[in-house]
Coordinates of C-alpha atoms and ligand atoms in Angstrom, one line a residue:
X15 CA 79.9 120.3 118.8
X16 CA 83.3 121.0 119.9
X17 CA 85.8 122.5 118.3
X18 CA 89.8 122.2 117.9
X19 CA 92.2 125.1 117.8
X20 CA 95.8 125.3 116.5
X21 CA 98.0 127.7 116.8
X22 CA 100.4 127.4 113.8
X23 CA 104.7 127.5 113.3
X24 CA 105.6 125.0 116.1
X25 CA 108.4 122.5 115.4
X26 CA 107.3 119.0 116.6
X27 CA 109.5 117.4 118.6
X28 CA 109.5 114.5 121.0
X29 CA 108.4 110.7 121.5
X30 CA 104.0 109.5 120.9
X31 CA 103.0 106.1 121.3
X32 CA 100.6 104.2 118.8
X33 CA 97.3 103.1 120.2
X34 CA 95.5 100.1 119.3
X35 CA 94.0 100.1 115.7
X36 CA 90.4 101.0 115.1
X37 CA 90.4 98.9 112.4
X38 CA 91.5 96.0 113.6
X39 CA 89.3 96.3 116.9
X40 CA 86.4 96.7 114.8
X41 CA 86.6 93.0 112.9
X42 CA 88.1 91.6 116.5
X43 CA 85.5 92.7 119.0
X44 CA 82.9 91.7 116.7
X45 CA 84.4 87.6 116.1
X46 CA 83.4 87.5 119.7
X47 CA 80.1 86.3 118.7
X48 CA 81.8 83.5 117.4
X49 CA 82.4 81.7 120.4
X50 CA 80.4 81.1 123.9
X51 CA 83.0 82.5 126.2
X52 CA 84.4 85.8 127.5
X53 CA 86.7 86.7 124.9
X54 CA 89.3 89.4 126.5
X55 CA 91.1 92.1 124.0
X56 CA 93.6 94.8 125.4
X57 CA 95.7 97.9 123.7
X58 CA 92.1 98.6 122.6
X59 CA 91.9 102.3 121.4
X60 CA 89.4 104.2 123.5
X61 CA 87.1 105.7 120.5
X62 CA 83.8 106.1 119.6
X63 CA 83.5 103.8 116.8
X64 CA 84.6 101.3 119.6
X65 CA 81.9 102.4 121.6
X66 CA 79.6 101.9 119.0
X67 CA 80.2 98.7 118.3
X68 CA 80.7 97.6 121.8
X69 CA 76.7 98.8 122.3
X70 CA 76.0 97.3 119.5
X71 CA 76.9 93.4 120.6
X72 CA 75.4 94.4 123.8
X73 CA 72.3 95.4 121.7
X74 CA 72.0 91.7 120.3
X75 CA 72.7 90.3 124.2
X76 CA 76.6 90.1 124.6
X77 CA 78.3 91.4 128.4
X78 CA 80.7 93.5 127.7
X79 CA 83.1 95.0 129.9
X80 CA 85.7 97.9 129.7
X81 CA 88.4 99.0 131.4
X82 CA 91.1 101.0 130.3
X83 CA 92.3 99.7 127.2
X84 CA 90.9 96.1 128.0
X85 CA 87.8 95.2 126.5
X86 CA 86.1 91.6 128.0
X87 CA 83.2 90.7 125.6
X88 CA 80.9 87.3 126.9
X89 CA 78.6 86.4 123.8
X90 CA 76.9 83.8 125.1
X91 CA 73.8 85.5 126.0
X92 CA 73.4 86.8 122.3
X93 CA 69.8 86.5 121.5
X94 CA 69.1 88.6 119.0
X95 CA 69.7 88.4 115.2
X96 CA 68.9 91.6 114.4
X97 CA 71.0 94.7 114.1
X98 CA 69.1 98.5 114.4
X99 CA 69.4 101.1 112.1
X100 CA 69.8 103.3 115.2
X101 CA 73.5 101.9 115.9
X102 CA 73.8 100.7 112.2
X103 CA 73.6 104.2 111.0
X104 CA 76.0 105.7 112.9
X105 CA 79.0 103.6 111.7
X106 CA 79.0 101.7 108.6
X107 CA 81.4 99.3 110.0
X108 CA 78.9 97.5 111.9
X109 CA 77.7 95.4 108.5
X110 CA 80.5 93.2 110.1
X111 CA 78.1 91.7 112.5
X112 CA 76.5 90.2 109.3
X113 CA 78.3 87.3 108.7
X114 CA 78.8 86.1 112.4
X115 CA 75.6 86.6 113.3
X116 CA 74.6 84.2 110.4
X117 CA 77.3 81.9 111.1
X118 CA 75.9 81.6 114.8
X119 CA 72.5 82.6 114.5
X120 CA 71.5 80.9 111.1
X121 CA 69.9 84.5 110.4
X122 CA 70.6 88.1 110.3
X123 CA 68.8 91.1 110.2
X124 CA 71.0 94.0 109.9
X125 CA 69.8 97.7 108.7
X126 CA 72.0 98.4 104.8
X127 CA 74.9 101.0 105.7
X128 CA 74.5 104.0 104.2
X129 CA 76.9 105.6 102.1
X130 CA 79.1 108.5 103.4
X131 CA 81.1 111.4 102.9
X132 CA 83.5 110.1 101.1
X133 CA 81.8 107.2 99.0
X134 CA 78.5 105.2 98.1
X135 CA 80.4 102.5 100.1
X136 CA 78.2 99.4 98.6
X137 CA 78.3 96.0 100.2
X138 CA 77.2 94.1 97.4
X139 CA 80.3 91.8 97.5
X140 CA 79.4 90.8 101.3
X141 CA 75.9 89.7 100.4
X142 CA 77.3 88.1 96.8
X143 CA 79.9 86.4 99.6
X144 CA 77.3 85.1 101.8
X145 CA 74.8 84.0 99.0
X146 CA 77.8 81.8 97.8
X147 CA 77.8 80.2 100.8
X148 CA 74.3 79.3 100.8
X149 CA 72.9 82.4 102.4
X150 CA 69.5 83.3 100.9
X151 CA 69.8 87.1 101.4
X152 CA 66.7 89.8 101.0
X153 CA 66.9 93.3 101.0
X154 CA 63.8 95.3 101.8
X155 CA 63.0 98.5 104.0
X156 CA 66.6 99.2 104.4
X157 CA 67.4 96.1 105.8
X158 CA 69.6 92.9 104.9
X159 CA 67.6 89.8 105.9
X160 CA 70.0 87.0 105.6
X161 CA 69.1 83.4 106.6
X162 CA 71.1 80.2 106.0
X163 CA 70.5 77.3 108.5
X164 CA 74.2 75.8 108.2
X165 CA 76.4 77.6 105.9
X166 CA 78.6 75.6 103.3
X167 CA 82.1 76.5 102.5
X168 CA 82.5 77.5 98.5
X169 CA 85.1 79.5 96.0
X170 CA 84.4 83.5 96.7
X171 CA 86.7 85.1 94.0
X172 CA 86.0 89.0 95.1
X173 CA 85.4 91.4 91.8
X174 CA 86.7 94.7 94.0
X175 CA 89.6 94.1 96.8
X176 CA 87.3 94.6 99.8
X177 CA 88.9 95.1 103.7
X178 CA 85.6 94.5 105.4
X179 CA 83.8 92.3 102.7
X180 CA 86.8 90.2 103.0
X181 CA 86.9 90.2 107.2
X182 CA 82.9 90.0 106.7
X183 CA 83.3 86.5 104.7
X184 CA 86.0 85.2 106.8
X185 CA 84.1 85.0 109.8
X186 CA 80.9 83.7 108.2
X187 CA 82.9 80.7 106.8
X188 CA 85.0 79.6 110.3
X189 CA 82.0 78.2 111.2
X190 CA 80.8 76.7 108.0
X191 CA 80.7 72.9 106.6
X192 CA 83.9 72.2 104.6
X193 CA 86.3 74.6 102.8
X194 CA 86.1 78.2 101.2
X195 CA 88.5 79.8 99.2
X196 CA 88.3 83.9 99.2
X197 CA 90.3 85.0 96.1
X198 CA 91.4 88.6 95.4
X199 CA 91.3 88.6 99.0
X200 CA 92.9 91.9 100.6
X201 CA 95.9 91.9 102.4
X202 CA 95.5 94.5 104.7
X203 CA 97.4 93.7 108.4
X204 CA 94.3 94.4 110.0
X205 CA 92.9 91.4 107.8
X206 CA 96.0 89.3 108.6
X207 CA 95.1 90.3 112.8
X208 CA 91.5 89.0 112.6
X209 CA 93.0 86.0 110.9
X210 CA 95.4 85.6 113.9
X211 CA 92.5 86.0 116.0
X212 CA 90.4 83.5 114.9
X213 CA 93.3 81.1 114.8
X214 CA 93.5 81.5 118.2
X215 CA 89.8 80.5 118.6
X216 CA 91.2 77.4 117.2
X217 CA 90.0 78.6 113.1
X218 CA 91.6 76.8 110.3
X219 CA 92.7 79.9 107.9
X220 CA 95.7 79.7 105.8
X221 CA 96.7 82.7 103.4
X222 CA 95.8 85.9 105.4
X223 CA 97.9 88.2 104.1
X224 CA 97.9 87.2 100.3
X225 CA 95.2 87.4 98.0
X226 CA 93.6 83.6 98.4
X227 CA 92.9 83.1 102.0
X228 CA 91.4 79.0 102.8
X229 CA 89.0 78.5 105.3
X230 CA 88.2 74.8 106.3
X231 CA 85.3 75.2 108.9
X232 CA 85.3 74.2 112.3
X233 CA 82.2 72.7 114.2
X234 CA 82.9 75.4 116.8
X235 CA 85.4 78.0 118.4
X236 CA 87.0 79.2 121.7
X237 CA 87.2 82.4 123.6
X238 CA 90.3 83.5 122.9
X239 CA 92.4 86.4 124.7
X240 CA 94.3 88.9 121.8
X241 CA 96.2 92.4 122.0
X242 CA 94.8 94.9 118.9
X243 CA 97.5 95.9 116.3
X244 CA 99.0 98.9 116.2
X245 CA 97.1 101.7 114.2
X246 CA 99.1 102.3 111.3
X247 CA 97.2 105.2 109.9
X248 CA 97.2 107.1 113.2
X249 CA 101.0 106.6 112.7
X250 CA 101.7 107.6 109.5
X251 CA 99.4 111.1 110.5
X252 CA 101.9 111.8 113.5
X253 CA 104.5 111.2 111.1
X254 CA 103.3 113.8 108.2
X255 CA 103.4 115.9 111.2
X256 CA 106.4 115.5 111.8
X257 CA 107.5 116.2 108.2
X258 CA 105.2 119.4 108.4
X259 CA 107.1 121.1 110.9
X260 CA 110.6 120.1 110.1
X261 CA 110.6 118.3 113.4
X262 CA 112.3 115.3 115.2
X263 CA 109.3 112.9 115.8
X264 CA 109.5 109.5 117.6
X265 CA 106.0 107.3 117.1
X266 CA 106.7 104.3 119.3
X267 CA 104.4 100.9 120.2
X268 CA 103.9 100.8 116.0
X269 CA 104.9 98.0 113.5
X270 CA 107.4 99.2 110.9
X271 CA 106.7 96.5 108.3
X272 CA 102.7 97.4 108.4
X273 CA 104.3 101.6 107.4
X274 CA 106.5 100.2 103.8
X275 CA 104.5 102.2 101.6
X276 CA 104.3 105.5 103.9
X277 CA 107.9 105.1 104.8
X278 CA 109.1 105.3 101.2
X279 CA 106.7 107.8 99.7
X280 CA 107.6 110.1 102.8
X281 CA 111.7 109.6 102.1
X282 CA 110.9 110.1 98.4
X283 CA 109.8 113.8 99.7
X284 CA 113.7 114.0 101.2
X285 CA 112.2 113.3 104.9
X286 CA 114.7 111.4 106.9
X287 CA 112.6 108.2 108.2
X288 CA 114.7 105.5 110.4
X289 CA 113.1 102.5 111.9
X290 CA 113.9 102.2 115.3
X291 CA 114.1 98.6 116.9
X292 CA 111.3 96.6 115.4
X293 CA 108.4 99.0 117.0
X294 CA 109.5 102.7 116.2
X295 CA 109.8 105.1 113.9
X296 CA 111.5 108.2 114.2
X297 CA 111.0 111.4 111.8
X298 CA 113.5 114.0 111.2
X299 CA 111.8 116.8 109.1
X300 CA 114.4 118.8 107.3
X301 CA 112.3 121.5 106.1
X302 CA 112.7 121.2 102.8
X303 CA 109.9 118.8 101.2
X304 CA 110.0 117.8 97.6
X305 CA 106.6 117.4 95.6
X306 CA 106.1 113.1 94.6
X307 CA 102.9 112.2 92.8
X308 CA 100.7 109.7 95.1
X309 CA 98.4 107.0 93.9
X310 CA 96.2 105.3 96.8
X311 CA 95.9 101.1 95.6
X312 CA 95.2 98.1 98.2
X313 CA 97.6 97.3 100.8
X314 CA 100.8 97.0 100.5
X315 CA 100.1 99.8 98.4
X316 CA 100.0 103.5 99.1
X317 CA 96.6 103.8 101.7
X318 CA 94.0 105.7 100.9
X319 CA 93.5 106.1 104.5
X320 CA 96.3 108.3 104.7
X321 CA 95.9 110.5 101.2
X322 CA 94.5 113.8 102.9
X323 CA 97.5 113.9 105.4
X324 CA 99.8 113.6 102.3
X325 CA 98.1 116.0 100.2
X326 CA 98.7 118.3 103.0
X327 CA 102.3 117.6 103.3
X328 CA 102.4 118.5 99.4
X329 CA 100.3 121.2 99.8
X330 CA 103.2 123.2 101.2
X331 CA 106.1 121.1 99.2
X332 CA 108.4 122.8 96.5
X333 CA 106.3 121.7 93.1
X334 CA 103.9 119.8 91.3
X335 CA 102.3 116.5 93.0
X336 CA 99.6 114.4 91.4
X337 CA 97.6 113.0 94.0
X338 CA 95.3 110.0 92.3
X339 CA 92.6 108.5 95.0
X340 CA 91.4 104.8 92.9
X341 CA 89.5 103.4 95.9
X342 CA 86.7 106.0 96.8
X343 CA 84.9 107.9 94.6
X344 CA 84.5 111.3 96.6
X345 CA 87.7 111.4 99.0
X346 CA 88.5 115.0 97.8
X347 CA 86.1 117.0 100.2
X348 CA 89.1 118.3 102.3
X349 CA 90.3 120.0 99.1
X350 CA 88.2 123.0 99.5
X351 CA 88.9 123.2 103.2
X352 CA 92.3 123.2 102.2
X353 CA 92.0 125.8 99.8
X354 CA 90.4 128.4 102.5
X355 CA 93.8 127.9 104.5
X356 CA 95.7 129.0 101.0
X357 CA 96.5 126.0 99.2
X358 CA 96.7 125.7 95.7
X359 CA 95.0 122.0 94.6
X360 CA 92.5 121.7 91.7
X361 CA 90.5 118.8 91.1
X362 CA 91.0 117.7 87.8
X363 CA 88.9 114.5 87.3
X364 CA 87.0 112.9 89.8
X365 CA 90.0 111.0 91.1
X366 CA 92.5 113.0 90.4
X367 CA 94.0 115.9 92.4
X368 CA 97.1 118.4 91.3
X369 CA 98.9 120.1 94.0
X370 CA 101.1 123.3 93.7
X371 CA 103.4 123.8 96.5
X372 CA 103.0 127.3 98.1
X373 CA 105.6 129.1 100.5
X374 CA 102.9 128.7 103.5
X375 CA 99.2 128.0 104.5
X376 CA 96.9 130.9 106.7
X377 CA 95.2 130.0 109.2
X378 CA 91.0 129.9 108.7
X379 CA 87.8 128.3 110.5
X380 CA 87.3 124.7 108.3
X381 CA 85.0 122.0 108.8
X382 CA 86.1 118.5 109.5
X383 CA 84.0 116.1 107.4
X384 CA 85.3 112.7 107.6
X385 CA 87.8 110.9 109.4
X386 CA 90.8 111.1 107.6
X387 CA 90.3 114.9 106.3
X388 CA 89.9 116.0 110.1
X389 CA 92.8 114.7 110.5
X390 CA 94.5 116.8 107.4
X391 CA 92.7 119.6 108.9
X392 CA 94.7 119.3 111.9
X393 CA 98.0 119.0 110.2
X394 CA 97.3 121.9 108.2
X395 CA 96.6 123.7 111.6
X396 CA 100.2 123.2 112.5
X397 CA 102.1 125.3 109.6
X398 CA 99.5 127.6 109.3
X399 CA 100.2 131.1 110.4
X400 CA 97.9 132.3 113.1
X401 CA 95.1 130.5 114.3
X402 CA 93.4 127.2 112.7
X403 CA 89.9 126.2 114.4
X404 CA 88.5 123.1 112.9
X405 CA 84.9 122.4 113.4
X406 CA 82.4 119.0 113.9
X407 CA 85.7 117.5 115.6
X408 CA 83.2 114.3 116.5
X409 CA 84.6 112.9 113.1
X410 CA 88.0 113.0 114.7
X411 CA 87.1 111.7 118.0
X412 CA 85.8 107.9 116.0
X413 CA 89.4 107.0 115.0
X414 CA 92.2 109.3 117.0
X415 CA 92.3 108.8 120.5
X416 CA 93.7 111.5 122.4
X417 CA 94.7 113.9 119.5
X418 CA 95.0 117.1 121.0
X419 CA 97.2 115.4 124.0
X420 CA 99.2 113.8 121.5
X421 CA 100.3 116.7 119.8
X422 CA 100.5 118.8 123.1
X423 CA 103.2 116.3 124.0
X424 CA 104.9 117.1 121.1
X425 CA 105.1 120.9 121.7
X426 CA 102.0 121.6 119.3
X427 CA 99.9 125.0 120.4
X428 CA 96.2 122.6 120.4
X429 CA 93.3 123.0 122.3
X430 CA 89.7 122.0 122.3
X431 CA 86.8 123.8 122.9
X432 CA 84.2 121.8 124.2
X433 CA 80.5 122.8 122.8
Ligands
EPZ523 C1 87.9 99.7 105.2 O1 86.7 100.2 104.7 C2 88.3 100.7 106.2 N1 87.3 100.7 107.3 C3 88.4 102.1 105.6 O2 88.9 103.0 106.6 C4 89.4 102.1 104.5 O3 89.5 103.4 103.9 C5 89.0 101.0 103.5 O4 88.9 99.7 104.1 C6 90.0 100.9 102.4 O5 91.3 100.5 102.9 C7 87.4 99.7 108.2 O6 88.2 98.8 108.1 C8 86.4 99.7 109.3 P1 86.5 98.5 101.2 P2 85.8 99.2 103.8 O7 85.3 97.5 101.3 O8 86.0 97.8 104.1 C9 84.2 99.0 97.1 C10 88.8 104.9 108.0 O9 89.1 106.1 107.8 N2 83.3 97.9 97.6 O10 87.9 97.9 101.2 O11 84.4 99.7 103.8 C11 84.1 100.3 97.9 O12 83.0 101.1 97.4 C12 88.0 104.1 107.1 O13 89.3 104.3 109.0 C13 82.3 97.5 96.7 O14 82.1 97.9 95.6 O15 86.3 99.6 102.3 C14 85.4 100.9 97.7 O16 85.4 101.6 96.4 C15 87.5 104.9 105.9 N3 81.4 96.5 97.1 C16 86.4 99.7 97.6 O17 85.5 98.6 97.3 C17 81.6 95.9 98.4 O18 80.8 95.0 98.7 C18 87.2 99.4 98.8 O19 86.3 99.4 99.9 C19 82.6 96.4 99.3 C20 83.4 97.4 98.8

C-alpha cells in the first residue's frame, strides 16, 4: 500500500487548477444507461472511484472509452440487470445504477452497499423512492432485487436530505409514465449538474437546486455530450491549505458560487479569500487563524465533506472551536490521528467535537481511513514539524487526483512511496 510523506513548515504559494468533480461524474457517467447512444463526458477526474464505476457499466454491457479526461460511454449493449457485490463493494456509490437500470431494464439486481468508515450509510429512502413509483423491491442475500415493468411518476417527499437517494430517484423517474414530485430534495450542485445533464438528454426536470424538483417522464432520451463540474471539495482542501501555511494560494477552473459556505466560514477565521473572475479563488493566509465553531448541514450549508480539513485548520487556530458533524454518525475517526500529530480535540458526544488551538502540530506515522480524513491528514502534514507519513493512501487516490503533484506545485515537501 503506498505511502505519502510530508515534510512540514512550507509556505504554500502559487496557482492549482480544479479537476472535474467525483461527485458529479459518479451520478453523470452512470445516466448513460439512460439513453442508446455514446454519451461523451470530459474534465472527467482521473480517480479510482471513476474507474470503478466505469467497470462497473461495462460489467452490465456498456463500451466505454477513456482518454485523458474524456470519458465516451455507448450503453446500448447493456444486457445485464444485475450489479456484483465484487464492484458493489468497493464503492458504495454504485447503488446509483439502481434506479436506471430499473428505469431501462424493468429490473435490478444490485448487491446492498455496505456501510463504511464513517457511517451505516442506509439506502432505505432509495428503495422507499422506487417502491413509490411502483417498484416492487426485495431484499435478500445482500442483494436489492427491484422489478417494475413501467414505472409511474408519484409524490416522493424524502424523510432525510439524501444527495444520492435524491440523484438515485431522479433518474428512475425521467423515464417514467407521468409526473413525480421529490420533496425535501437536496440541493447540492452536483444534483443541480445531473439535472443539467439529463436536460440535455432532452429530461423534463424543473427545481434542481431547490428542495421540490418535478419530473414529467419522457418516453425516451438522447446521448448527450456534458463537461463534469468542478470539484468543490477538492477546492475548498487546497484552500485550508492555503490558510495552514499562511500562504498565497490561487485554485483556478472552480465555481465560486458552489464555495459560499467555505468562503465565509474560512474569512470568519480572518483568512483573506477574493474571488477571482467567475472561476478562481485566491487565498492569502495571514498566519494568524481565529477559532469559529462549525456545524456540517445540507448544501448551501457548511459540507460535511470538508469538516476534517477544517478541524485541522482549527486544530492549530488561537482558541476554542466547536466542530458539530449532523450528517454522519462516525465522521470523527481522524480525531485520534490528529491527536498523535499533537492536537488537542476531545470528542464530547457523538457528533460533537471541541477543538483547542495549540502553537503547532509534530509530525507522526497516521493512518488515512476515509476520504475526507486522508485528506486532513495531509494538511496536517504541512505545519507539522518534521516528517508526516500517512499510510493506506488508496483512500486518497478515490477522490483527489494528483495530490502529491498538486501540492508539489505549490512548493509543498510531498512524496509518495509506492508499496
Ligand atoms: C453523498 O453521499 C456524497 N457521495 C458524500 O461524499 C457526501 O458526504 C454526502 O453525499 C453528504 O453530502 C457521493 O455523492 C458519491 P446522503 P450519500 O445520502 O448520498 C442518510 C465523499 O467524501 N440516509 O446525502 O451517500 C445517511 O445515512 C463522500 O465524497 C438515510 O438515512 O449521502 C446520512 O446520514 C463521503 N437513508 C444522510 O442521509 C438513505 O436512504 C446523508 O446521506 C440515504 C441516506
Amino acid at each position: 500500500m503506498d505511502r505519502i510523506i510530508v515534510e512540514g513548515g512550507r509556505r504554500l504559494s502559487g496557482e492549482v487548477r480544479a479537476s472535474g468533480a467525483k461527485n458529479a461524474a459518479l451520478p453523470i457517467l452512470v445516466s448513460s444507461m439512460l439513453t442508446d447512444g455514446p454519451c461523451v463526458y470530459d474534465n472527467v477526474p482521473a480517480l479510482k472511484d471513476i474507474e470503478s464505476i466505469c467497470l462497473l457499466l461495462e460489467d452490465l454491457g456498456a463500451k466505454v472509452e477513456t482518454s485523458g479526461s474524456k470519458v465516451q460511454i455507448d450503453a446500448k449493449g447493456i444486457f445485464k440487470h444485475e450489479a456484483s457485490y465484487e464492484l458493489v463493494r468497493k464503492m458504495r456509490a454504485s447503488v446509483l445504477v439502481l434506479g436506471p437500470l430499473v428505469a431501462r431494464m424493468g429490473r435490478a439486481r444490485v448487491s446492498l452497499p455496505g456501510g463504511c468508515a464513517i457511517g451505516a450509510r442506509p439506502v432505505d429512502l432509495h428503495l422507499k423512492g422506487l417502491e413509490l413509483l411502483g417498484a416492487e423491491i426485495k431484499i435478500e442475500h445482500g442483494y436489492i432485487d427491484a422489478i417494475a415493468p413501467k414505472l409511474k411518476g408519484a409524490v416522493i417527499y424524502l424523510d432525510t436530505v439524501t444527495v444520492t437517494g435524491t440523484e438515485n430517484l431522479m433518474m428512475a423517474a425521467v423515464l417514467a409514465e407521468g409526473e413525480t414530485i421529490l420533496q425535501n430534495a437536496a440541493m447540492e450542485p452536483e444534483v443541480v449538474a445531473l439535472a443539467d445533464v439529463l436536460k440535455g438528454m432532452g429530461a423534463d426536470i424543473e427545481g434542481a437546486g431547490t428542495p421540490e424538483i418535478r419530473i414529467r417522464g419522457k418516453a425516451s432520451l438522447s446521448p448527450v455530450k456534458a463537461s463534469i463540474i468542478p470539484d468543490r471539495i477538492e477546492v475548498g482542501t487546497y484552500m485550508v491549505a492555503a490558510a495552514l501555511t499562511g500562504g498565497d494560494v490561487t485554485v483556478t477552473g472552480c465555481n465560486p458560487h458552489h464555495m459560499m459556505s467555505v468562503m465565509d466560514k474560512l474569512r470568519q477565521t480572518g483568512i483573506k479569500v477574493d474571488v477571482v473572475g467567475d472561476s478562481a479563488v485566491r487565498i492569502n493566509g495571514n498566519g494568524h487563524i481565529k477559532s469559529i465553531d462549525i456545524k456540517t448541514v445540507p448544501y448551501p450549508g457548511f459540507p460535511t465533506d470538508m469538516q476534517a480539513q477544517f478541524m485541522v485548520l482549527m486544530s492549530v487556530a488561537d482558541g476554542r472551536s466547536v466542530i458539530t458533524e449532523t450528517i454522519f454518525e462516525n465522521r470523527f475517526i481522524h480525531v485520534s490521528e490528529l491527536k498523535r500529530l499533537g492536537a488537542d480535540i476531545t470528542i464530547t458526544s457523538g457528533s460533537t467535537a471541541v477543538v483547542k488551538g495549540v502553537p503547532g502540530l509534530s509530525g507522526a506515522p497516521v493512518m488515512a481511513s476515509d476520504l475526507r480524513a486522508s485528506a486532513s491528514l495531509i494538511l496536517a502534514g504541512l505545519v507539522a514539524s518534521g516528517e508526516t507519513e500517512v499510510n493506506r493512501v488508496y483512500h486518497l487516490d478515490r477522490g483527489y487526483e494528483k495530490i502529491e503533484s498538486k501540492f508539489e506545485g505549490l512548493g509543498a515537501a510531498i512524496r509518495r512511496v509506492r508499496e
